[in-house]
Amino acid sequence: MDTRQLTPTNRPLIGSGPQGRAVLAPAGELDEAASAVLRADACGLVAHGHRNLVVDLSAVTFCDACSLSALIGIRRHALEAGGSLVLAAVPDQLRELLSRTGLDTVLTVHPTVHDALAHPGRPLAAPPHGHAPV
């Protein structure tokens, strides 16, 4: 996967995967400001024809309700453009937040970016508490 650092430095890494999927990889705290940057970058990618997005969350150390809102907004934007959003390597804190809010039934989660790129339409990580993915 080819990645490049965007400026300013708080922007997520963006790369391209197989079949034209774009991979966004935010790092550090996914708070209100970082979530807004992630959402803007993702929507920009969709606007430029990269409708199928993978968000690699392996380097995220903190997330809050703003991050959930951003992910739902990104998903909605991608779906409206005929694309998709899948999450990869979701940290435990965010996985718990997804479960408590019921969003684990809406967002597709894969254990790794490799799995997300190989099987974008089929979640490989079983959702917690027996929820079926949508």
XYZ file of C-alpha atoms in Angstrom:
134
model
C 0.000 0.000 0.000
C 1.374 3.395 -0.999
C 0.958 6.066 1.672
C 1.935 9.700 1.899
C 1.784 12.185 4.735
C -0.514 15.109 4.124
C -0.038 18.542 5.615
C -0.650 19.818 8.215
C 0.740 16.983 10.313
C -2.555 16.307 12.086
C -4.023 14.904 8.876
C -4.357 11.127 8.619
C -2.126 9.136 6.321
C -3.954 8.350 3.105
C -3.023 5.525 0.787
C -4.559 3.451 -1.932
C -5.350 -0.222 -1.714
C -6.513 -2.796 -4.229
C -9.557 -2.120 -6.381
C -9.199 1.636 -5.864
C -10.000 1.647 -2.172
C -8.651 4.571 -0.195
C -7.165 3.883 3.223
C -7.188 6.604 5.857
C -5.020 6.074 8.928
C -5.553 8.627 11.680
C -3.142 8.505 14.617
C -3.227 9.688 18.202
C -6.328 11.231 19.714
C -9.442 11.165 17.557
C -11.100 14.081 19.328
C -13.414 16.754 17.914
C -10.731 18.544 15.885
C -9.087 15.375 14.542
C -12.499 13.865 13.744
C -13.384 16.935 11.695
C -10.135 16.597 9.726
C -10.752 12.876 9.163
C -14.297 13.536 7.968
C -13.215 16.340 5.637
C -10.424 14.220 4.153
C -12.736 11.229 3.705
C -15.459 13.303 2.063
C -12.835 14.871 -0.196
C -11.687 11.429 -1.285
C -15.272 10.405 -2.041
C -15.777 13.603 -4.033
C -12.694 12.725 -6.093
C -13.995 9.265 -6.957
C -12.585 7.160 -4.105
C -15.971 5.954 -2.887
C -14.804 2.846 -1.014
C -12.976 3.783 2.154
C -11.082 1.855 4.804
C -10.287 3.640 8.058
C -7.310 2.042 9.803
C -7.709 2.833 13.493
C -4.680 0.870 14.742
C -2.762 4.011 15.763
C -5.694 5.772 17.473
C -5.109 6.170 21.220
C -8.327 7.977 22.188
C -11.748 8.462 20.669
C -14.901 10.196 21.828
C -18.478 10.761 20.676
C -17.237 13.143 17.968
C -15.323 10.268 16.400
C -18.526 8.196 16.255
C -20.364 11.064 14.618
C -17.546 11.501 12.094
C -17.519 7.802 11.209
C -21.292 7.742 10.717
C -21.064 10.882 8.567
C -18.285 9.371 6.477
C -20.286 6.163 6.038
C -23.391 8.092 4.988
C -21.393 10.188 2.511
C -19.749 7.105 0.994
C -23.062 5.229 0.739
C -24.753 8.203 -0.942
C -21.971 8.106 -3.555
C -22.473 4.365 -4.090
C -19.470 3.393 -1.997
C -18.698 1.932 1.383
C -16.858 2.463 4.646
C -15.153 -0.284 6.609
C -13.126 0.031 9.795
C -9.943 -1.885 10.505
C -7.978 -2.586 13.677
C -10.511 -0.885 15.951
C -9.039 -0.186 19.409
C -10.812 -1.728 22.405
C -12.132 1.633 23.651
C -13.804 2.415 20.343
C -15.070 -1.153 19.950
C -16.757 -0.823 23.358
C -18.234 2.536 22.353
C -19.568 1.007 19.125
C -21.122 -1.826 21.107
C -22.750 0.426 23.741
C -24.291 2.650 21.079
C -25.402 -0.185 18.804
C -23.212 1.105 15.984
C -21.442 -2.244 15.868
C -24.513 -3.406 13.935
C -24.097 -0.604 11.385
C -20.355 -0.253 10.831
C -18.365 -3.085 9.262
C -15.242 -3.947 11.274
C -12.232 -6.023 10.231
C -9.356 -7.066 12.493
C -6.668 -5.683 10.121
C -6.340 -3.414 7.102
C -5.222 -6.411 5.063
C -8.487 -8.208 5.897
C -10.524 -5.085 5.163
C -8.915 -4.747 1.744
C -9.251 -8.443 0.960
C -12.898 -8.754 2.074
C -14.504 -5.297 2.049
C -18.109 -6.467 1.991
C -17.819 -9.199 4.578
C -16.792 -8.388 8.138
C -14.284 -10.860 9.517
C -14.363 -9.765 13.144
C -17.397 -11.077 14.971
C -19.287 -8.166 16.505
C -19.422 -8.209 20.298
C -22.543 -9.421 22.113
C -23.900 -11.395 19.169
C -24.955 -8.437 17.018
C -25.102 -9.203 13.315
C -23.360 -6.679 11.005
C -25.473 -4.701 8.564
